[in-house]
Amino acid sequence: MLATLPIYLNITSGYIGYGIVSAASPLFEMGTVLFIGAVVDRYGRKIVLLSGLLTAAFLLFLLSMTKNLYLIFCINAAHGMAAGAILVSSLALLTDYAPEHRRGREMGAFDAFNMLGWVVGYALGALFLEFFKGSLEHTFLIAGVMALFGCVYCFLNVTEPKKYDVLSQKIRFNTIIGVLKQRSIILLTLPWFVVFMIIGAVMTFLTVSTAQGGILTISPLLLSGIICGAGVVLITTQVIYGRLSDKYGRLPIMIVGTIGFVGVMTVIGIGYGLAPTPNGEDVKNSIIQFWPLIGIFGFMALAFGPSALSSLADEAHETTRGVTMAVYSIVISAGMFVGVPAVAAIFDRYGGPGVLFFMIGCAIAMLLLMIARYMQLKHRKKQT
């Protein structure tokens, strides 16, 4: 969807217009997901998961029938709410079933396939730009069929624990406020805001760059090899990092991931700053020259996901897991929503140097949040 949508809408220049349309999904996910989390805690995980998948499939079919920007904004908004339902219910289910001593491994597997979906989805979208020239609506039809398959699969295979063990008796506003006031939840979710702000910005530049290029610049065979390689790396590293967090503790592995993200942000920022012109090709080439550093720091950054998610699951009470995971969904949606237009505006006005300072600021923010988490755990240990 991300790779195809700007070309489908005939957006071939500029960032802000497409950014507003694409930001509808995270904005409305962010605005409704706390209520969705409360529904998950009150009525069960599976019903919300199935509803989200079925709604997502319907909206993807609907997307193939229009190019009206207003309608697509509304479709994206509803899709964001469906995505929130899928994410929150999935994570709540996983937390229900994963014992604490193995939770890092399970969250690592979840994070691996979550990120793999981004990689494979973007690559398939890029391939479909070649296969469906002049009829890009087929991309959304295929995506809708995939979501529908996911719904049927979940209906037949997914079970949930005994409801009286994990469900609250009623939806209470005070319960939601109580979760939001937990310092540990805030410190574990805010770093995701920074991470997804960067991901949203990168995806925006990739989609518009693809639109400007017009065609896929690598062979399908090479692209397939890249996808397979990325899949092996993601699944292997996420499970391994998850196991390490089970064995050595969440915080040390989170710190490794934070250092990796800080390194990646700094190197990408330097690449933007050193680009001779704001042209997308020049920026890309400027960043690529630092590929060894990006590779090393990127490998370290992969440690963050499983350790941070399992830490969040550890902190979540049985009857508030939906709301807790909703907070996680809010911050990643907020990151996508803010990152897309913010970095686009910074790049349009200040060019590479502006993005450089923005990236460095994000890196400093992540470091400060990890220091605060370390101090909190140190204080908690003293009290016990």
mmCIF file of C-alpha atoms in Angstrom:
data_model
loop_
_atom_site.group_PDB
_atom_site.id
_atom_site.type_symbol
_atom_site.label_atom_id
_atom_site.label_comp_id
_atom_site.label_asym_id
_atom_site.label_seq_id
_atom_site.Cartn_x
_atom_site.Cartn_y
_atom_site.Cartn_z
ATOM 1 C CA MET A 1 0.000 0.000 0.000
ATOM 2 C CA LEU A 2 2.767 2.433 0.944
ATOM 3 C CA ALA A 3 4.733 1.760 -2.226
ATOM 4 C CA THR A 4 1.727 1.951 -4.542
ATOM 5 C CA LEU A 5 -0.500 4.670 -3.104
ATOM 6 C CA PRO A 6 1.425 7.803 -4.220
ATOM 7 C CA ILE A 7 1.623 6.554 -7.819
ATOM 8 C CA TYR A 8 -2.017 5.444 -7.704
ATOM 9 C CA LEU A 9 -2.904 9.004 -6.646
ATOM 10 C CA ASN A 10 -0.524 10.464 -9.273
ATOM 11 C CA ILE A 11 1.647 12.199 -6.653
ATOM 12 C CA THR A 12 4.977 12.742 -8.383
ATOM 13 C CA SER A 13 6.434 15.698 -6.497
ATOM 14 C CA GLY A 14 6.313 17.260 -3.040
ATOM 15 C CA TYR A 15 5.854 15.636 0.318
ATOM 16 C CA ILE A 16 3.281 17.525 2.382
ATOM 17 C CA GLY A 17 0.161 16.632 0.358
ATOM 18 C CA TYR A 18 0.855 12.910 0.428
ATOM 19 C CA GLY A 19 1.985 13.181 4.038
ATOM 20 C CA ILE A 20 -1.427 14.513 5.114
ATOM 21 C CA VAL A 21 -3.301 11.686 3.367
ATOM 22 C CA SER A 22 -0.996 8.971 4.707
ATOM 23 C CA ALA A 23 -1.028 10.473 8.223
ATOM 24 C CA ALA A 24 -4.803 9.884 8.504
ATOM 25 C CA SER A 25 -4.241 6.251 9.475
ATOM 26 C CA PRO A 26 -1.924 6.810 12.462
ATOM 27 C CA LEU A 27 -3.902 9.882 13.552
ATOM 28 C CA PHE A 28 -7.198 8.020 13.885
ATOM 29 C CA GLU A 29 -5.525 4.929 15.313
ATOM 30 C CA MET A 30 -3.980 7.162 17.941
ATOM 31 C CA GLY A 31 -7.326 8.780 18.750
ATOM 32 C CA THR A 32 -9.365 5.584 19.169
ATOM 33 C CA VAL A 33 -7.002 2.841 20.283
ATOM 34 C CA LEU A 34 -7.357 3.439 24.039
ATOM 35 C CA PHE A 35 -11.069 2.701 23.743
ATOM 36 C CA ILE A 36 -10.248 -0.340 21.584
ATOM 37 C CA GLY A 37 -7.834 -1.535 24.286
ATOM 38 C CA ALA A 38 -10.553 -1.172 26.913
ATOM 39 C CA VAL A 39 -12.917 -3.213 24.708
ATOM 40 C CA VAL A 40 -10.226 -5.908 24.388
ATOM 41 C CA ASP A 41 -9.921 -6.053 28.173
ATOM 42 C CA ARG A 42 -13.697 -6.190 28.665
ATOM 43 C CA TYR A 43 -14.997 -8.425 25.857
ATOM 44 C CA GLY A 44 -12.018 -10.519 24.762
ATOM 45 C CA ARG A 45 -9.104 -10.578 22.342
ATOM 46 C CA LYS A 46 -10.366 -12.749 19.493
ATOM 47 C CA ILE A 47 -13.559 -10.839 18.666
ATOM 48 C CA VAL A 48 -11.596 -7.574 18.358
ATOM 49 C CA LEU A 49 -8.873 -9.232 16.266
ATOM 50 C CA LEU A 50 -11.406 -10.697 13.833
ATOM 51 C CA SER A 51 -13.286 -7.394 13.604
ATOM 52 C CA GLY A 52 -10.077 -5.516 12.810
ATOM 53 C CA LEU A 53 -9.018 -7.941 10.073
ATOM 54 C CA LEU A 54 -12.456 -8.030 8.464
ATOM 55 C CA THR A 55 -12.703 -4.226 8.500
ATOM 56 C CA ALA A 56 -9.191 -3.874 7.051
ATOM 57 C CA ALA A 57 -10.074 -6.242 4.189
ATOM 58 C CA PHE A 58 -13.263 -4.315 3.377
ATOM 59 C CA LEU A 59 -11.421 -0.966 3.387
ATOM 60 C CA LEU A 60 -8.684 -2.259 1.076
ATOM 61 C CA PHE A 61 -11.337 -3.419 -1.397
ATOM 62 C CA LEU A 62 -12.955 0.020 -1.102
ATOM 63 C CA LEU A 63 -9.616 1.730 -1.741
ATOM 64 C CA SER A 64 -9.380 0.053 -5.150
ATOM 65 C CA MET A 65 -12.609 1.773 -6.244
ATOM 66 C CA THR A 66 -11.688 5.450 -5.827
ATOM 67 C CA LYS A 67 -8.964 8.033 -6.326
ATOM 68 C CA ASN A 68 -10.820 10.805 -4.550
ATOM 69 C CA LEU A 69 -8.418 12.260 -1.975
ATOM 70 C CA TYR A 70 -11.178 13.036 0.520
ATOM 71 C CA LEU A 71 -12.535 9.503 0.368
ATOM 72 C CA ILE A 72 -9.041 8.023 0.612
ATOM 73 C CA PHE A 73 -8.347 10.185 3.664
ATOM 74 C CA CYS A 74 -11.501 8.713 5.268
ATOM 75 C CA ILE A 75 -10.563 5.161 4.223
ATOM 76 C CA ASN A 76 -7.084 5.599 5.663
ATOM 77 C CA ALA A 77 -8.590 6.957 8.875
ATOM 78 C CA ALA A 78 -10.852 3.912 9.276
ATOM 79 C CA HIS A 79 -7.952 1.653 8.334
ATOM 80 C CA GLY A 80 -5.947 3.143 11.190
ATOM 81 C CA MET A 81 -8.661 2.139 13.646
ATOM 82 C CA ALA A 82 -8.708 -1.388 12.210
ATOM 83 C CA ALA A 83 -4.928 -1.580 12.483
ATOM 84 C CA GLY A 84 -5.134 -0.545 16.126
ATOM 85 C CA ALA A 85 -7.646 -3.323 16.812
ATOM 86 C CA ILE A 86 -5.380 -5.904 15.172
ATOM 87 C CA LEU A 87 -2.206 -4.775 16.944
ATOM 88 C CA VAL A 88 -3.658 -4.385 20.450
ATOM 89 C CA SER A 89 -5.587 -7.667 20.445
ATOM 90 C CA SER A 90 -2.606 -9.587 19.021
ATOM 91 C CA LEU A 91 -0.195 -8.275 21.643
ATOM 92 C CA ALA A 92 -2.686 -8.860 24.467
ATOM 93 C CA LEU A 93 -3.147 -12.472 23.309
ATOM 94 C CA LEU A 94 0.594 -13.020 23.098
ATOM 95 C CA THR A 95 1.122 -11.564 26.568
ATOM 96 C CA ASP A 96 -1.611 -13.856 27.944
ATOM 97 C CA TYR A 97 0.133 -16.973 26.694
ATOM 98 C CA ALA A 98 3.840 -16.155 26.921
ATOM 99 C CA PRO A 99 5.278 -16.974 30.387
ATOM 100 C CA GLU A 100 7.628 -14.327 31.734
ATOM 101 C CA HIS A 101 10.729 -16.524 31.493
ATOM 102 C CA ARG A 102 10.096 -17.011 27.744
ATOM 103 C CA ARG A 103 8.351 -13.746 26.929
ATOM 104 C CA GLY A 104 11.374 -12.132 25.291
ATOM 105 C CA ARG A 105 11.643 -14.946 22.756
ATOM 106 C CA GLU A 106 7.921 -14.796 21.944
ATOM 107 C CA MET A 107 7.906 -11.006 21.614
ATOM 108 C CA GLY A 108 11.019 -11.270 19.464
ATOM 109 C CA ALA A 109 9.178 -13.591 17.079
ATOM 110 C CA PHE A 110 6.218 -11.179 16.989
ATOM 111 C CA ASP A 111 8.489 -8.212 16.307
ATOM 112 C CA ALA A 112 10.339 -10.145 13.585
ATOM 113 C CA PHE A 113 7.213 -10.912 11.589
ATOM 114 C CA ASN A 114 5.807 -7.451 12.232
ATOM 115 C CA MET A 115 8.900 -5.821 10.710
ATOM 116 C CA LEU A 116 9.101 -8.477 7.992
ATOM 117 C CA GLY A 117 5.612 -7.407 6.940
ATOM 118 C CA TRP A 118 6.934 -3.909 6.308
ATOM 119 C CA VAL A 119 9.848 -5.231 4.233
ATOM 120 C CA VAL A 120 7.890 -7.792 2.202
ATOM 121 C CA GLY A 121 4.891 -5.492 1.791
ATOM 122 C CA TYR A 122 6.955 -2.612 0.473
ATOM 123 C CA ALA A 123 8.878 -4.912 -1.877
ATOM 124 C CA LEU A 124 5.671 -6.491 -3.222
ATOM 125 C CA GLY A 125 4.188 -3.047 -3.731
ATOM 126 C CA ALA A 126 7.257 -2.047 -5.711
ATOM 127 C CA LEU A 127 6.922 -5.183 -7.857
ATOM 128 C CA PHE A 128 3.240 -4.512 -8.424
ATOM 129 C CA LEU A 129 4.174 -1.086 -9.819
ATOM 130 C CA GLU A 130 5.713 -3.015 -12.707
ATOM 131 C CA PHE A 131 3.144 -5.801 -13.012
ATOM 132 C CA PHE A 132 0.020 -3.639 -12.750
ATOM 133 C CA LYS A 133 0.942 -0.514 -14.717
ATOM 134 C CA GLY A 134 -2.252 1.314 -15.529
ATOM 135 C CA SER A 135 -4.308 -0.853 -13.155
ATOM 136 C CA LEU A 136 -2.759 -0.309 -9.740
ATOM 137 C CA GLU A 137 -6.096 -0.896 -8.029
ATOM 138 C CA HIS A 138 -5.242 -4.608 -8.295
ATOM 139 C CA THR A 139 -2.637 -4.002 -5.584
ATOM 140 C CA PHE A 140 -5.346 -3.129 -3.077
ATOM 141 C CA LEU A 141 -7.554 -6.025 -4.171
ATOM 142 C CA ILE A 142 -4.696 -8.449 -3.494
ATOM 143 C CA ALA A 143 -4.014 -6.793 -0.134
ATOM 144 C CA GLY A 144 -7.707 -7.112 0.743
ATOM 145 C CA VAL A 145 -7.673 -10.833 -0.083
ATOM 146 C CA MET A 146 -4.611 -11.252 2.166
ATOM 147 C CA ALA A 147 -6.371 -9.496 5.060
ATOM 148 C CA LEU A 148 -9.463 -11.655 4.498
ATOM 149 C CA PHE A 149 -7.296 -14.776 4.576
ATOM 150 C CA GLY A 150 -5.816 -13.555 7.856
ATOM 151 C CA CYS A 151 -9.323 -13.190 9.272
ATOM 152 C CA VAL A 152 -10.337 -16.738 8.271
ATOM 153 C CA TYR A 153 -7.049 -18.144 9.582
ATOM 154 C CA CYS A 154 -7.530 -16.437 12.959
ATOM 155 C CA PHE A 155 -11.139 -17.594 13.193
ATOM 156 C CA LEU A 156 -10.095 -21.215 12.699
ATOM 157 C CA ASN A 157 -6.841 -21.262 14.694
ATOM 158 C CA VAL A 158 -6.646 -18.557 17.351
ATOM 159 C CA THR A 159 -7.901 -19.328 20.842
ATOM 160 C CA GLU A 160 -7.853 -17.147 23.934
ATOM 161 C CA PRO A 161 -7.507 -17.932 27.642
ATOM 162 C CA LYS A 162 -10.430 -18.388 29.996
ATOM 163 C CA LYS A 163 -12.066 -14.992 29.981
ATOM 164 C CA TYR A 164 -12.597 -14.752 33.718
ATOM 165 C CA ASP A 165 -8.806 -14.905 34.163
ATOM 166 C CA VAL A 166 -7.922 -11.916 32.004
ATOM 167 C CA LEU A 167 -11.037 -9.793 31.457
ATOM 168 C CA SER A 168 -12.223 -6.843 33.509
ATOM 169 C CA GLN A 169 -15.818 -6.676 34.704
ATOM 170 C CA LYS A 170 -16.594 -3.383 32.978
ATOM 171 C CA ILE A 171 -14.974 -0.565 31.017
ATOM 172 C CA ARG A 172 -13.781 2.029 33.533
ATOM 173 C CA PHE A 173 -12.311 5.398 32.631
ATOM 174 C CA ASN A 174 -10.249 5.307 35.831
ATOM 175 C CA THR A 175 -8.568 2.096 34.665
ATOM 176 C CA ILE A 176 -7.384 3.798 31.488
ATOM 177 C CA ILE A 177 -6.111 6.796 33.456
ATOM 178 C CA GLY A 178 -4.349 4.447 35.872
ATOM 179 C CA VAL A 179 -2.390 2.811 33.073
ATOM 180 C CA LEU A 180 -1.491 6.181 31.550
ATOM 181 C CA LYS A 181 -0.131 7.378 34.912
ATOM 182 C CA GLN A 182 2.254 4.458 35.328
ATOM 183 C CA ARG A 183 5.770 5.829 34.929
ATOM 184 C CA SER A 184 7.141 2.474 33.804
ATOM 185 C CA ILE A 185 4.617 2.278 30.936
ATOM 186 C CA ILE A 186 5.477 5.801 29.791
ATOM 187 C CA LEU A 187 9.238 5.180 29.879
ATOM 188 C CA LEU A 188 8.859 1.928 27.926
ATOM 189 C CA THR A 189 6.586 3.352 25.233
ATOM 190 C CA LEU A 190 8.000 6.823 24.532
ATOM 191 C CA PRO A 191 11.147 5.463 22.833
ATOM 192 C CA TRP A 192 8.836 3.855 20.274
ATOM 193 C CA PHE A 193 7.536 7.328 19.444
ATOM 194 C CA VAL A 194 11.039 8.328 18.369
ATOM 195 C CA VAL A 195 11.617 5.083 16.459
ATOM 196 C CA PHE A 196 8.391 5.295 14.453
ATOM 197 C CA MET A 197 8.802 8.995 13.808
ATOM 198 C CA ILE A 198 11.960 8.051 11.917
ATOM 199 C CA ILE A 199 10.299 5.060 10.217
ATOM 200 C CA GLY A 200 7.403 7.243 9.063
ATOM 201 C CA ALA A 201 9.770 9.833 7.661
ATOM 202 C CA VAL A 202 11.873 7.230 5.838
ATOM 203 C CA MET A 203 8.782 5.591 4.348
ATOM 204 C CA THR A 204 7.513 8.933 3.069
ATOM 205 C CA PHE A 205 10.786 9.693 1.323
ATOM 206 C CA LEU A 206 10.901 6.171 -0.129
ATOM 207 C CA THR A 207 7.376 6.379 -1.531
ATOM 208 C CA VAL A 208 7.821 9.793 -3.104
ATOM 209 C CA SER A 209 11.251 8.790 -4.409
ATOM 210 C CA THR A 210 9.648 5.718 -5.977
ATOM 211 C CA ALA A 211 7.000 7.908 -7.558
ATOM 212 C CA GLN A 212 9.656 10.240 -8.964
ATOM 213 C CA GLY A 213 11.687 7.328 -10.326
ATOM 214 C CA GLY A 214 8.634 5.793 -11.949
ATOM 215 C CA ILE A 215 10.025 2.252 -12.265
ATOM 216 C CA LEU A 216 11.630 -0.413 -10.160
ATOM 217 C CA THR A 217 15.403 -0.050 -10.513
ATOM 218 C CA ILE A 218 16.427 -3.580 -9.466
ATOM 219 C CA SER A 219 15.490 -6.947 -10.923
ATOM 220 C CA PRO A 220 12.703 -9.004 -9.354
ATOM 221 C CA LEU A 221 15.227 -11.799 -8.708
ATOM 222 C CA LEU A 222 17.537 -9.486 -6.766
ATOM 223 C CA LEU A 223 14.572 -8.059 -4.886
ATOM 224 C CA SER A 224 13.460 -11.576 -3.933
ATOM 225 C CA GLY A 225 16.957 -12.294 -2.640
ATOM 226 C CA ILE A 226 16.924 -9.121 -0.555
ATOM 227 C CA ILE A 227 13.525 -10.055 0.910
ATOM 228 C CA CYS A 228 14.697 -13.576 1.800
ATOM 229 C CA GLY A 229 17.881 -12.218 3.354
ATOM 230 C CA ALA A 230 15.972 -9.626 5.346
ATOM 231 C CA GLY A 231 13.542 -12.277 6.537
ATOM 232 C CA VAL A 232 16.296 -14.590 7.769
ATOM 233 C CA VAL A 233 18.084 -11.723 9.544
ATOM 234 C CA LEU A 234 14.908 -10.383 11.191
ATOM 235 C CA ILE A 235 13.578 -13.701 12.433
ATOM 236 C CA THR A 236 16.965 -14.922 13.653
ATOM 237 C CA THR A 237 18.064 -11.733 15.383
ATOM 238 C CA GLN A 238 14.723 -10.980 17.004
ATOM 239 C CA VAL A 239 14.399 -14.450 18.501
ATOM 240 C CA ILE A 240 18.042 -14.428 19.653
ATOM 241 C CA TYR A 241 17.792 -10.956 21.178
ATOM 242 C CA GLY A 242 14.528 -12.002 22.828
ATOM 243 C CA ARG A 243 16.195 -15.040 24.378
ATOM 244 C CA LEU A 244 19.091 -12.895 25.564
ATOM 245 C CA SER A 245 16.631 -10.557 27.286
ATOM 246 C CA ASP A 246 15.061 -13.598 29.002
ATOM 247 C CA LYS A 247 18.500 -14.717 30.191
ATOM 248 C CA TYR A 248 20.310 -11.474 31.023
ATOM 249 C CA GLY A 249 17.451 -9.065 31.674
ATOM 250 C CA ARG A 250 15.443 -6.643 29.548
ATOM 251 C CA LEU A 251 17.356 -3.428 30.248
ATOM 252 C CA PRO A 252 20.860 -4.481 29.056
ATOM 253 C CA ILE A 253 19.452 -5.645 25.704
ATOM 254 C CA MET A 254 17.323 -2.493 25.421
ATOM 255 C CA ILE A 255 20.462 -0.400 25.934
ATOM 256 C CA VAL A 256 22.199 -2.259 23.083
ATOM 257 C CA GLY A 257 19.202 -1.516 20.853
ATOM 258 C CA THR A 258 19.118 2.122 21.900
ATOM 259 C CA ILE A 259 22.798 2.576 21.049
ATOM 260 C CA GLY A 260 22.058 1.031 17.661
ATOM 261 C CA PHE A 261 19.153 3.395 16.969
ATOM 262 C CA VAL A 262 21.187 6.387 18.096
ATOM 263 C CA GLY A 263 23.969 5.343 15.738
ATOM 264 C CA VAL A 264 21.610 4.824 12.794
ATOM 265 C CA MET A 265 19.890 8.177 13.323
ATOM 266 C CA THR A 266 23.193 10.001 13.626
ATOM 267 C CA VAL A 267 24.687 8.387 10.520
ATOM 268 C CA ILE A 268 21.545 9.012 8.426
ATOM 269 C CA GLY A 269 21.480 12.588 9.665
ATOM 270 C CA ILE A 270 25.110 13.062 8.646
ATOM 271 C CA GLY A 271 24.279 11.568 5.242
ATOM 272 C CA TYR A 272 21.501 14.143 4.760
ATOM 273 C CA GLY A 273 23.775 16.926 5.947
ATOM 274 C CA LEU A 274 26.567 16.026 3.516
ATOM 275 C CA ALA A 275 24.322 15.618 0.461
ATOM 276 C CA PRO A 276 25.423 18.141 -2.225
ATOM 277 C CA THR A 277 21.801 18.909 -3.197
ATOM 278 C CA PRO A 278 18.352 18.133 -1.735
ATOM 279 C CA ASN A 279 17.671 15.882 -4.742
ATOM 280 C CA GLY A 280 16.500 12.447 -3.632
ATOM 281 C CA GLU A 281 19.206 10.606 -5.589
ATOM 282 C CA ASP A 282 21.989 12.748 -4.091
ATOM 283 C CA VAL A 283 20.629 12.217 -0.573
ATOM 284 C CA LYS A 284 20.376 8.469 -1.129
ATOM 285 C CA ASN A 285 23.950 8.233 -2.447
ATOM 286 C CA SER A 286 25.240 10.355 0.421
ATOM 287 C CA ILE A 287 23.665 8.029 2.970
ATOM 288 C CA ILE A 288 24.672 4.810 1.197
ATOM 289 C CA GLN A 289 28.373 5.670 1.445
ATOM 290 C CA PHE A 290 28.096 5.033 5.196
ATOM 291 C CA TRP A 291 26.615 1.549 4.721
ATOM 292 C CA PRO A 292 29.133 -0.286 6.988
ATOM 293 C CA LEU A 293 28.215 1.929 9.955
ATOM 294 C CA ILE A 294 24.504 1.729 9.132
ATOM 295 C CA GLY A 295 24.798 -2.073 9.002
ATOM 296 C CA ILE A 296 26.562 -2.350 12.378
ATOM 297 C CA PHE A 297 24.281 0.073 14.167
ATOM 298 C CA GLY A 298 21.225 -1.398 12.437
ATOM 299 C CA PHE A 299 22.137 -4.883 13.695
ATOM 300 C CA MET A 300 22.401 -3.476 17.220
ATOM 301 C CA ALA A 301 19.117 -1.567 16.857
ATOM 302 C CA LEU A 302 17.260 -4.843 16.261
ATOM 303 C CA ALA A 303 17.827 -5.659 19.948
ATOM 304 C CA PHE A 304 15.399 -2.945 21.017
ATOM 305 C CA GLY A 305 12.107 -4.448 19.813
ATOM 306 C CA PRO A 306 11.911 -7.791 21.660
ATOM 307 C CA SER A 307 13.405 -6.445 24.900
ATOM 308 C CA ALA A 308 11.181 -3.342 24.978
ATOM 309 C CA LEU A 309 7.987 -5.224 24.081
ATOM 310 C CA SER A 310 8.625 -7.971 26.625
ATOM 311 C CA SER A 311 9.380 -5.313 29.269
ATOM 312 C CA LEU A 312 6.039 -3.689 28.512
ATOM 313 C CA ALA A 313 4.285 -7.048 28.764
ATOM 314 C CA ASP A 314 6.002 -7.704 32.102
ATOM 315 C CA GLU A 315 4.607 -4.438 33.483
ATOM 316 C CA ALA A 316 1.038 -5.013 32.236
ATOM 317 C CA HIS A 317 -1.566 -6.312 34.687
ATOM 318 C CA GLU A 318 -3.682 -9.248 33.449
ATOM 319 C CA THR A 319 -6.899 -7.229 33.219
ATOM 320 C CA THR A 320 -5.333 -4.115 31.651
ATOM 321 C CA ARG A 321 -3.198 -5.692 28.939
ATOM 322 C CA GLY A 322 -5.406 -4.329 26.177
ATOM 323 C CA VAL A 323 -5.139 -0.754 27.457
ATOM 324 C CA THR A 324 -1.384 -1.134 28.070
ATOM 325 C CA MET A 325 -0.782 -2.323 24.519
ATOM 326 C CA ALA A 326 -3.067 0.484 23.350
ATOM 327 C CA VAL A 327 -0.615 2.976 24.870
ATOM 328 C CA TYR A 328 2.121 1.311 22.797
ATOM 329 C CA SER A 329 -0.069 1.635 19.708
ATOM 330 C CA ILE A 330 -0.713 5.318 20.479
ATOM 331 C CA VAL A 331 2.951 6.239 20.643
ATOM 332 C CA ILE A 332 3.889 4.414 17.424
ATOM 333 C CA SER A 333 0.905 6.005 15.654
ATOM 334 C CA ALA A 334 1.866 9.398 17.043
ATOM 335 C CA GLY A 335 5.409 8.839 15.821
ATOM 336 C CA MET A 336 4.198 8.065 12.299
ATOM 337 C CA PHE A 337 1.766 10.979 12.354
ATOM 338 C CA VAL A 338 4.338 13.529 13.551
ATOM 339 C CA GLY A 339 7.347 12.134 11.707
ATOM 340 C CA VAL A 340 5.892 12.223 8.205
ATOM 341 C CA PRO A 341 4.940 15.933 7.965
ATOM 342 C CA ALA A 342 7.632 17.156 10.402
ATOM 343 C CA VAL A 343 10.620 15.717 8.556
ATOM 344 C CA ALA A 344 9.064 16.623 5.216
ATOM 345 C CA ALA A 345 8.646 20.247 6.320
ATOM 346 C CA ILE A 346 12.159 20.363 7.798
ATOM 347 C CA PHE A 347 13.650 18.942 4.615
ATOM 348 C CA ASP A 348 11.682 21.301 2.374
ATOM 349 C CA ARG A 349 12.704 24.382 4.374
ATOM 350 C CA TYR A 350 16.147 23.620 5.799
ATOM 351 C CA GLY A 351 17.415 20.807 3.577
ATOM 352 C CA GLY A 352 19.961 18.230 4.735
ATOM 353 C CA PRO A 353 21.386 20.211 7.690
ATOM 354 C CA GLY A 354 17.901 20.566 9.180
ATOM 355 C CA VAL A 355 17.325 16.806 8.995
ATOM 356 C CA LEU A 356 20.779 16.262 10.534
ATOM 357 C CA PHE A 357 19.861 18.283 13.645
ATOM 358 C CA PHE A 358 16.456 16.589 13.792
ATOM 359 C CA MET A 359 18.055 13.121 13.787
ATOM 360 C CA ILE A 360 20.583 14.078 16.437
ATOM 361 C CA GLY A 361 17.770 15.462 18.595
ATOM 362 C CA CYS A 362 15.888 12.141 18.272
ATOM 363 C CA ALA A 363 19.036 10.250 19.245
ATOM 364 C CA ILE A 364 19.518 12.376 22.375
ATOM 365 C CA ALA A 365 15.852 11.886 23.334
ATOM 366 C CA MET A 366 16.176 8.086 23.166
ATOM 367 C CA LEU A 367 19.304 8.156 25.303
ATOM 368 C CA LEU A 368 17.629 10.295 27.957
ATOM 369 C CA LEU A 369 14.626 7.966 28.088
ATOM 370 C CA MET A 370 16.869 4.930 28.598
ATOM 371 C CA ILE A 371 18.738 6.724 31.388
ATOM 372 C CA ALA A 372 15.405 7.508 33.063
ATOM 373 C CA ARG A 373 14.349 3.841 32.797
ATOM 374 C CA TYR A 374 17.663 2.736 34.327
ATOM 375 C CA MET A 375 17.216 5.149 37.235
ATOM 376 C CA GLN A 376 13.644 3.948 37.794
ATOM 377 C CA LEU A 377 14.699 0.283 37.970
ATOM 378 C CA LYS A 378 17.605 1.161 40.263
ATOM 379 C CA HIS A 379 15.229 3.012 42.605
ATOM 380 C CA ARG A 380 12.729 0.120 42.527
ATOM 381 C CA LYS A 381 15.480 -2.364 43.384
ATOM 382 C CA LYS A 382 16.533 -0.272 46.409
ATOM 383 C CA GLN A 383 12.950 -0.194 47.689
ATOM 384 C CA THR A 384 12.649 -3.970 47.541
#
